[in-house]
PDB file of C-alpha atoms in Angstrom:
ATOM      1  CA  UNK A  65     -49.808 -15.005-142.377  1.00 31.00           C
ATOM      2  CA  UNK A  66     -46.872 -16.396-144.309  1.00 41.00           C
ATOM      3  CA  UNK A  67     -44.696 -12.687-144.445  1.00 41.00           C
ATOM      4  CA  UNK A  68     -44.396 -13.246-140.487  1.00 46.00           C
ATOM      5  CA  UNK A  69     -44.034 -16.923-140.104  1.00 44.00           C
ATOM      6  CA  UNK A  70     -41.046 -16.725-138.503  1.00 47.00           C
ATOM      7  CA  UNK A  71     -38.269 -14.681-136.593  1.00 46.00           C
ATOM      8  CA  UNK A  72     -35.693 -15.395-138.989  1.00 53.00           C
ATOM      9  CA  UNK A  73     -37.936 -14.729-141.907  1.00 69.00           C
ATOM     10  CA  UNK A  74     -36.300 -10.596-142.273  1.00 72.00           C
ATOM     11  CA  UNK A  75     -32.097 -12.175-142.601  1.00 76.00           C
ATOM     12  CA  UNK A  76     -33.383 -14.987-145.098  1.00 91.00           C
ATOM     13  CA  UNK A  77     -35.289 -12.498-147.475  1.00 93.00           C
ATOM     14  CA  UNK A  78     -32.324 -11.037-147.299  1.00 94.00           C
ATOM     15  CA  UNK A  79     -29.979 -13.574-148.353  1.00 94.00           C
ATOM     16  CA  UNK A  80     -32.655 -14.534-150.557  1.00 95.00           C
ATOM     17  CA  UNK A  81     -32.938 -10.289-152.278  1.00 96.00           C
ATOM     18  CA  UNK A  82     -28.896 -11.123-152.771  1.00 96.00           C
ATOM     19  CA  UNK A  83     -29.263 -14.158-154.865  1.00 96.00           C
ATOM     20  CA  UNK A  84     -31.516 -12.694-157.518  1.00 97.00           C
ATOM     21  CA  UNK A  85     -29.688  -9.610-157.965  1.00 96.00           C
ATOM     22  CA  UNK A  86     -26.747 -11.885-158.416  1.00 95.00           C
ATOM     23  CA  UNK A  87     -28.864 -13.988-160.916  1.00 95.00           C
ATOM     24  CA  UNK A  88     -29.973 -11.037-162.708  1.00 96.00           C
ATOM     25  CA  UNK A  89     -26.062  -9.128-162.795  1.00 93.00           C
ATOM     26  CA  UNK A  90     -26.206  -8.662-166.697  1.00 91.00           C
ATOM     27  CA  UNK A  91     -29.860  -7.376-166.595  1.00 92.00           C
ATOM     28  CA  UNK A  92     -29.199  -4.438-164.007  1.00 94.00           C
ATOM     29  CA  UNK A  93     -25.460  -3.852-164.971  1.00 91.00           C
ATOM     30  CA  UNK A  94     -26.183   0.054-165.987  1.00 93.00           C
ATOM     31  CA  UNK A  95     -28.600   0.860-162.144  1.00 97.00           C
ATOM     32  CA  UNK A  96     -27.569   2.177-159.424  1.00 97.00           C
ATOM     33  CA  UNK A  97     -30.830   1.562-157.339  1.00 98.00           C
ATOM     34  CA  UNK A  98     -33.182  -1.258-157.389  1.00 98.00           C
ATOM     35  CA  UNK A  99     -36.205  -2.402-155.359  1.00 98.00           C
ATOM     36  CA  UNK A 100     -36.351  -6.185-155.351  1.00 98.00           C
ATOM     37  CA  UNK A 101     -40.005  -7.210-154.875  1.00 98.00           C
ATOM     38  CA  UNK A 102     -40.497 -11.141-154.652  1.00 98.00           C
ATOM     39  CA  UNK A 103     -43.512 -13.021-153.275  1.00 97.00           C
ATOM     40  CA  UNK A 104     -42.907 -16.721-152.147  1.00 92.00           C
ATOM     41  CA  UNK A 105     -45.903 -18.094-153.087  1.00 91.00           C
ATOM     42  CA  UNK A 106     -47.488 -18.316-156.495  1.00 88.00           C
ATOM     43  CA  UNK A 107     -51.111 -16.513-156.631  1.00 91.00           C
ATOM     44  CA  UNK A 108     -50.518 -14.313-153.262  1.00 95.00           C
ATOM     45  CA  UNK A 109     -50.915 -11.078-153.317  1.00 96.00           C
ATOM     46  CA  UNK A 110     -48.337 -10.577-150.690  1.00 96.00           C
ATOM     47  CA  UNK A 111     -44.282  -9.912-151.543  1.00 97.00           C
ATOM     48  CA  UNK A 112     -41.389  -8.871-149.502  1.00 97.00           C
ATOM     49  CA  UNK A 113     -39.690  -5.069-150.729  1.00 98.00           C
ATOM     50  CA  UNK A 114     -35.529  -5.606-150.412  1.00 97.00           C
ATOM     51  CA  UNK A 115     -34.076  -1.565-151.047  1.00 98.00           C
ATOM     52  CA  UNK A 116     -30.523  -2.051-152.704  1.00 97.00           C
ATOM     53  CA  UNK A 117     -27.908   0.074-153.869  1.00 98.00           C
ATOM     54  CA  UNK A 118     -24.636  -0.734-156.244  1.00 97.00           C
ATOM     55  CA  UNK A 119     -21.180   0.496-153.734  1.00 95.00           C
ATOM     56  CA  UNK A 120     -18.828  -0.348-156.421  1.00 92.00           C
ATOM     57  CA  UNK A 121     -19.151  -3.696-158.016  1.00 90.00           C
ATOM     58  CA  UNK A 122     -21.150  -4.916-154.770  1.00 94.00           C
ATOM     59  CA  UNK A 123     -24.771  -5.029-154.381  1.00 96.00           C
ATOM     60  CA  UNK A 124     -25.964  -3.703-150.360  1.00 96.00           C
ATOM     61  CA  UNK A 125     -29.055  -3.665-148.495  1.00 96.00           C
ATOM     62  CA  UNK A 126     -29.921  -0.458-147.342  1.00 95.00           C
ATOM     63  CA  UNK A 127     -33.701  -1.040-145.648  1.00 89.00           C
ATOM     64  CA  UNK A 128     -34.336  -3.550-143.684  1.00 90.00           C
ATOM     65  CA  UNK A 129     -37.054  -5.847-145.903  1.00 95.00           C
ATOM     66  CA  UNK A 130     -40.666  -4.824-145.265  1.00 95.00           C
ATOM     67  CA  UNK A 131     -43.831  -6.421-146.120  1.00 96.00           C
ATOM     68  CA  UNK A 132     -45.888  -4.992-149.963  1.00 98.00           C
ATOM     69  CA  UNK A 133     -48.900  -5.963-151.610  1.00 97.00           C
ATOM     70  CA  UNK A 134     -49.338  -6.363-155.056  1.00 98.00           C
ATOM     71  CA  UNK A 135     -51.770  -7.849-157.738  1.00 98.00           C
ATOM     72  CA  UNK A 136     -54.927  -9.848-156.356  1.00 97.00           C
ATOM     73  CA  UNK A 137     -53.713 -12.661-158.229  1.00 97.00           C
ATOM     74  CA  UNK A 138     -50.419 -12.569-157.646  1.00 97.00           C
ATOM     75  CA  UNK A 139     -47.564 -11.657-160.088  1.00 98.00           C
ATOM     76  CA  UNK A 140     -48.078 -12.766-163.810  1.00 97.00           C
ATOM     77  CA  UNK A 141     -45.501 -14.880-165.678  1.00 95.00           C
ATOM     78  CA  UNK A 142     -42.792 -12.553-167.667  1.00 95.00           C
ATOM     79  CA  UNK A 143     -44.657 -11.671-170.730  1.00 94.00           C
ATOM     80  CA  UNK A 144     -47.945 -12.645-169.604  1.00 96.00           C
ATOM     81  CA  UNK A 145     -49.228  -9.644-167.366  1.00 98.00           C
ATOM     82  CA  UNK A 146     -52.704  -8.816-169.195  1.00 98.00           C
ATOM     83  CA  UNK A 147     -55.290  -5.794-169.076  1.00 98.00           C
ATOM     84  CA  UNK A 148     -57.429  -6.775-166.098  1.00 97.00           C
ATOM     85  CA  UNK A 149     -56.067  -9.591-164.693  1.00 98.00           C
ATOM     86  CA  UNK A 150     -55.788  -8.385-161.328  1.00 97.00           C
ATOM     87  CA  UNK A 151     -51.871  -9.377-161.542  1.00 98.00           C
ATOM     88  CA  UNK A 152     -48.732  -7.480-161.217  1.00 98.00           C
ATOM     89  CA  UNK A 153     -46.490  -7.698-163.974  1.00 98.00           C
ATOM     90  CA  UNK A 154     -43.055  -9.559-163.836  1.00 97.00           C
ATOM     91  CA  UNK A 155     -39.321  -8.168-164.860  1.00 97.00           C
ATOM     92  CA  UNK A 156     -37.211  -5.398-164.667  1.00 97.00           C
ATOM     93  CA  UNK A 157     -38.574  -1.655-165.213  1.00 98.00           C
ATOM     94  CA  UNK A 158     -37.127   1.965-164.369  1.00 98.00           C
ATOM     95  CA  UNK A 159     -39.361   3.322-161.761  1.00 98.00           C
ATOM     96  CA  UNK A 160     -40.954   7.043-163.808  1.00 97.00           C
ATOM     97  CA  UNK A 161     -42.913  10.201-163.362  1.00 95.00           C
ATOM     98  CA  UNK A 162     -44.273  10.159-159.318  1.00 98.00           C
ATOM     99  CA  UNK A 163     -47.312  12.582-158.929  1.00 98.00           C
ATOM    100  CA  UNK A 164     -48.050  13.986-155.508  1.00 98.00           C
ATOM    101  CA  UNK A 165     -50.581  15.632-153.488  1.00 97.00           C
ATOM    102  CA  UNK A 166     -48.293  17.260-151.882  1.00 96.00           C
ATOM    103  CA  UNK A 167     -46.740  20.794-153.041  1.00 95.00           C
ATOM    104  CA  UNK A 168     -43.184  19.918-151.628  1.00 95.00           C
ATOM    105  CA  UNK A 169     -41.739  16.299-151.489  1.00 97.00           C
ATOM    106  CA  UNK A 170     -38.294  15.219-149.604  1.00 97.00           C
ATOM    107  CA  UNK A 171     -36.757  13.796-152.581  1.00 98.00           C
ATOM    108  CA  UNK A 172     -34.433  14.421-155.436  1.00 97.00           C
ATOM    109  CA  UNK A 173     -37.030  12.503-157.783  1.00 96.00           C
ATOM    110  CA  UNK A 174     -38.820  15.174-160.266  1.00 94.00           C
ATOM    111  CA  UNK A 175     -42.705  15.051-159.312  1.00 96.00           C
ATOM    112  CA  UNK A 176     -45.982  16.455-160.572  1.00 97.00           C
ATOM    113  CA  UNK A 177     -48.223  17.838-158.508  1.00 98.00           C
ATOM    114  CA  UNK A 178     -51.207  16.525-159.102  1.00 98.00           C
ATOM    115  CA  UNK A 179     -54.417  17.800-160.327  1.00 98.00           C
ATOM    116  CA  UNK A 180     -57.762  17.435-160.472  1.00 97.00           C
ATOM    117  CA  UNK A 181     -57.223  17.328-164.795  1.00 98.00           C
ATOM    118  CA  UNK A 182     -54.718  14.123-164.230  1.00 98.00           C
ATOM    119  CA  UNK A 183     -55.520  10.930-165.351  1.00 98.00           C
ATOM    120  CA  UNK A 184     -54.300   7.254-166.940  1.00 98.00           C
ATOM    121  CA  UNK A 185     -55.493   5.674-169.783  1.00 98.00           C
ATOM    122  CA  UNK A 186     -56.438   1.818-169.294  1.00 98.00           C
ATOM    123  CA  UNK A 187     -58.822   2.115-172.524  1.00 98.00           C
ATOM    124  CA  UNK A 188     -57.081  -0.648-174.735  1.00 98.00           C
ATOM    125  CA  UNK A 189     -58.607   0.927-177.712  1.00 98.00           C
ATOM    126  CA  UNK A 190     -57.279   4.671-176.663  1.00 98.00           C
ATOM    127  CA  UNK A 191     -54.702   5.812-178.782  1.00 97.00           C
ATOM    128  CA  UNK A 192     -53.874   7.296-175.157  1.00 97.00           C
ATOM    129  CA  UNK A 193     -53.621   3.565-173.614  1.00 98.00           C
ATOM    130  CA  UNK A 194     -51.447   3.707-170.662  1.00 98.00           C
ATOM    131  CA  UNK A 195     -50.151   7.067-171.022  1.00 98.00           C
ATOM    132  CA  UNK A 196     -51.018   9.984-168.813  1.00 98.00           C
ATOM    133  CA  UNK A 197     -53.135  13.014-169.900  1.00 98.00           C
ATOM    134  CA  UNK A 198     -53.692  15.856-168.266  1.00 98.00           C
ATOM    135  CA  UNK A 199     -57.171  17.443-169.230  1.00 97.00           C
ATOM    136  CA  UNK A 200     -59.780  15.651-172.175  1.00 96.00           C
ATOM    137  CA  UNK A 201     -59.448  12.626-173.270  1.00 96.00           C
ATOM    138  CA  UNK A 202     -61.549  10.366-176.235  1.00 97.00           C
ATOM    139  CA  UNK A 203     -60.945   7.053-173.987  1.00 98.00           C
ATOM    140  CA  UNK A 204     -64.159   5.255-172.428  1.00 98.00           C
ATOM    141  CA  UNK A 205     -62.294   4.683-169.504  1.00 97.00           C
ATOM    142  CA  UNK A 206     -59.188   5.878-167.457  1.00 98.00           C
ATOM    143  CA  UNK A 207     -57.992   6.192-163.711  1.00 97.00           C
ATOM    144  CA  UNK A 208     -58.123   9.922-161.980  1.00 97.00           C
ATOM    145  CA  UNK A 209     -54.809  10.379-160.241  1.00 98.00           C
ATOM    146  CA  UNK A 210     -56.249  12.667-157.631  1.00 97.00           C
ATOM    147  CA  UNK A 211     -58.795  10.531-155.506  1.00 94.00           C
ATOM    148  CA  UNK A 212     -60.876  11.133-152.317  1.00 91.00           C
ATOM    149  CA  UNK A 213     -58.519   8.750-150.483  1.00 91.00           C
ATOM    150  CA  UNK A 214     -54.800   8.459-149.971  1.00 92.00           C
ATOM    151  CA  UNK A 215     -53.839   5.882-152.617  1.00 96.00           C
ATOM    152  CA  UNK A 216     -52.188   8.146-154.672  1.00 97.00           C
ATOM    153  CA  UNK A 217     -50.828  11.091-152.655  1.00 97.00           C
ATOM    154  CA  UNK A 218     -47.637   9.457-153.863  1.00 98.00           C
ATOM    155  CA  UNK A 219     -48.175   7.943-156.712  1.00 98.00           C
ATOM    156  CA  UNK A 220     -44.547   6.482-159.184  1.00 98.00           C
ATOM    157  CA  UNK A 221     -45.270   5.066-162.170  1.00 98.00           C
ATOM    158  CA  UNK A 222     -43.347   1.693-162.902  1.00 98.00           C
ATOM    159  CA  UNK A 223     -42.600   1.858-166.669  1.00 98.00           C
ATOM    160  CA  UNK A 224     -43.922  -1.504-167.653  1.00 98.00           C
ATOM    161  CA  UNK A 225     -45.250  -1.396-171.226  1.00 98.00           C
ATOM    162  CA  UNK A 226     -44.813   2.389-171.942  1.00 97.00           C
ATOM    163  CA  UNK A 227     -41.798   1.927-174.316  1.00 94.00           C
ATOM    164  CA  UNK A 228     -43.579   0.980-176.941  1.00 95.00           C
ATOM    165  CA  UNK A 229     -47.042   0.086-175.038  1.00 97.00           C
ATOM    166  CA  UNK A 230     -48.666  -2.708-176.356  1.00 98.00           C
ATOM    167  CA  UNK A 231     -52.411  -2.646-176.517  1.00 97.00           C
ATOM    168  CA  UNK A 232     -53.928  -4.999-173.990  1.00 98.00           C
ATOM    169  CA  UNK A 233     -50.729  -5.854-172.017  1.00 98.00           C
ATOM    170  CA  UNK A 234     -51.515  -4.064-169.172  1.00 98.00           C
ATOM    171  CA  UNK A 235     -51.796   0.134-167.817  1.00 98.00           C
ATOM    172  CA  UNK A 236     -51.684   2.522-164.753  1.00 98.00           C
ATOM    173  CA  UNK A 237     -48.864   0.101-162.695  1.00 98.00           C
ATOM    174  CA  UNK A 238     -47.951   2.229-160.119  1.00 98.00           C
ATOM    175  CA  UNK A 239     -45.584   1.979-156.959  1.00 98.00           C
ATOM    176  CA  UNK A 240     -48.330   3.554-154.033  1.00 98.00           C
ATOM    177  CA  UNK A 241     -49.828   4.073-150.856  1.00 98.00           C
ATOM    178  CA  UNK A 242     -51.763   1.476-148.891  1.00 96.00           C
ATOM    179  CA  UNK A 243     -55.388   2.608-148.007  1.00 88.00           C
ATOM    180  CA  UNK A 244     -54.160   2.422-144.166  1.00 83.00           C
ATOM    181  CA  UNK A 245     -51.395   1.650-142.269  1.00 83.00           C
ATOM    182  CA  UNK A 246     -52.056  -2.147-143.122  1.00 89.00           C
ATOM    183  CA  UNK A 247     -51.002  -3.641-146.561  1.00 94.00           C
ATOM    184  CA  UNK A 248     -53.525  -4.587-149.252  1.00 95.00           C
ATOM    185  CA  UNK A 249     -53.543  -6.035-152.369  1.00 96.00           C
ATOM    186  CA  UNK A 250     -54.318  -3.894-155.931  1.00 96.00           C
ATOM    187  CA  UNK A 251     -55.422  -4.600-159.366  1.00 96.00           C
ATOM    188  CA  UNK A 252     -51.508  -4.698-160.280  1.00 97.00           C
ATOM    189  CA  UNK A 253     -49.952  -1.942-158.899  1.00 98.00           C
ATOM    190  CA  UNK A 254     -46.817  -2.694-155.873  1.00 98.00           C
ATOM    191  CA  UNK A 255     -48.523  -1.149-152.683  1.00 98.00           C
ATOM    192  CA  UNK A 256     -46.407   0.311-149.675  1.00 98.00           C
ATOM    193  CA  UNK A 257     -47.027   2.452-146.320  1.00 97.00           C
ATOM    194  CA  UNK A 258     -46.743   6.221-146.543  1.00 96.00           C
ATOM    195  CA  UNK A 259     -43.763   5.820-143.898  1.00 95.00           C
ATOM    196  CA  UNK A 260     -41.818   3.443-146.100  1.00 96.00           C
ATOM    197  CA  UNK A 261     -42.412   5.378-149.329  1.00 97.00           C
ATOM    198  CA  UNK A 262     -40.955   8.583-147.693  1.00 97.00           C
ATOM    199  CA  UNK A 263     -38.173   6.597-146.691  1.00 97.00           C
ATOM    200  CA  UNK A 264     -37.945   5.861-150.279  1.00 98.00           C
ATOM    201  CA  UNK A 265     -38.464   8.660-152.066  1.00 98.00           C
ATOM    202  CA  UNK A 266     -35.927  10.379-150.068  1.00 98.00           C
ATOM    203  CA  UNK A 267     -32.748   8.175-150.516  1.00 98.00           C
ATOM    204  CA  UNK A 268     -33.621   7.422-154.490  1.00 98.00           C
ATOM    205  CA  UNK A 269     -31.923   9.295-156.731  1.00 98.00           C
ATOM    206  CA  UNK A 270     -32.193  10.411-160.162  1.00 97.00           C
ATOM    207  CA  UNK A 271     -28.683   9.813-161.578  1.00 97.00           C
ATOM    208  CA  UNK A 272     -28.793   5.968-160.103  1.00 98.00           C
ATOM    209  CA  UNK A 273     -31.585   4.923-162.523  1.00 97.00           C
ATOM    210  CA  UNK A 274     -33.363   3.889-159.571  1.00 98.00           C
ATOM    211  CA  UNK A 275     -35.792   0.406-160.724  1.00 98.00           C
ATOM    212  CA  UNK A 276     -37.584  -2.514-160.217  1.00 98.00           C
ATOM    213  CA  UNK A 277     -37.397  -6.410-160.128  1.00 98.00           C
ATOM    214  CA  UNK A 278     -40.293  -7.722-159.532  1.00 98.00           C
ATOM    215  CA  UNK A 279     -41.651 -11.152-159.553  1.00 98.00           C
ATOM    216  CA  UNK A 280     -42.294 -14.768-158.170  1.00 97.00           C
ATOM    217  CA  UNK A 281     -38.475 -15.618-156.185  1.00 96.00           C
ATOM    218  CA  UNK A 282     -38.437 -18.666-157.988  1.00 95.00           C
ATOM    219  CA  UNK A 283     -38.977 -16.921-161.478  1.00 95.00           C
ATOM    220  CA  UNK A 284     -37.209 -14.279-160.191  1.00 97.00           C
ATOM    221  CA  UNK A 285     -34.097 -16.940-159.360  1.00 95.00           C
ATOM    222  CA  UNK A 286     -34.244 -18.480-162.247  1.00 94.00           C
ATOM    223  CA  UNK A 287     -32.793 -15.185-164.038  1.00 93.00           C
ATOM    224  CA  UNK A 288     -34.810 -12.965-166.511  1.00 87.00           C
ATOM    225  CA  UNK A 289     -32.475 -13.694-169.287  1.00 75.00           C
ATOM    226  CA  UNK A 290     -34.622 -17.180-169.190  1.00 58.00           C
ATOM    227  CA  UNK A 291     -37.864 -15.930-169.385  1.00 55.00           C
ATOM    228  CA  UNK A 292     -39.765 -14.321-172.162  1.00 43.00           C
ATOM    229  CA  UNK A 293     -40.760 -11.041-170.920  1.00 40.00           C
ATOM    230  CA  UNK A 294     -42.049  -7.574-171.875  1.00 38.00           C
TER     231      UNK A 294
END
């Protein structure tokens, strides 16, 4: 499995997390947090999760890099994510609302708890379309945030296309749980361990705009002031 080819692989996706926040310093000049998320393969639906936090001017790790699974297919190109795809999107997006299951969470993030009433719109022709709506809806067809399984007992919303949303570009992207304690892929959405997102949720904080960069490394390299994205 390429995440574990090799013992070195942890210090190199280091080095490597370093180099595209340094490629991307203008686009993430105003965070204080960031989750780097790069996969090094186009199409897998695999991608190392770098934490970082700004200590002055200088960019440090503060996790060790551990494994997250994203779209199916892989991350879209910047500006290309669609509705259904079975892609994650590509870029740079503040990391929003987090619904629980839980009635008390160990972080300084605000969180809903969530209901049974709680739900996404991924109807492109909703005038609800990837907004959340707690009770009816006119949509033909939305996610429920509160499911039988453990997906979504932490649930953040990554705030791609929300501000304005653009019909058909793609809904319900969500930073979440993994079905087990193994990794596995999603329809979009960055997937994670309950241990890990703990570990996140309790150092992020409010006040450090904490995001996400997300993407192909060699995209992601490249710097997003070259690409066209969304």
């Amino acid at each position: 499995f390429p995440w574990t080819a090799n013992a070195n692989a942890p210090e190199s996706r280091k080095r490597k997390a370093l180099r595209i926040v340094r490629n991307n310093t203008s686009q993430i000049d105003s965070i204080g947090q960031l989750l780097v998320v790069f996969s090094e393969f186009p199409g897998s639906n695999s991608a190392t999760l770098v934490a970082m936090e700004k200590k002055g001017t200088r960019w440090v790790i503060v996790h060790a890099p551990f494994q997250a699974g994203i779209g199916r297919n892989g991350f879209a190109m910047p500006g290309s994510k669609r509705e259904g795809d079975g892609q994650s999107p590509s870029g740079l997006f503040r990391l929003g609302k987090l619904f629980s299951y839980e009635e008390h969470v160990n972080t300084a993030m605000p969180f809903i708890k969530t209901t049974a009433e709680d739900k996404w719109i991924d109807d492109p022709d909703s005038p609800d379309y990837n907004r959340h709506v707690r009770g009816k809806t006119t949509a033909k067809s939305y996610e429920k945030l509160l499911l039988t399984g453990n997906d979504y007992r932490y649930c953040m919303v990554i705030e791609y296309n929300t501000n304005p949303v653009v019909k058909g570009y793609g809904s319900a992207i969500f930073l979440h749980l993994s079905e087990g304690e193994s990794i596995n892929s999603s329809s979009g959405c960055v997937v994670i361990t309950p241990r890990h997102m703990e570990q996140l949720l309790k150092w992020m904080k409010p006040e450090l705009k904490p995001s996400i960069l997300m993407g192909n490394d060699k995209i992601l390299m490249s710097g997003l002031k070259n690409q066209v994205h969304k």
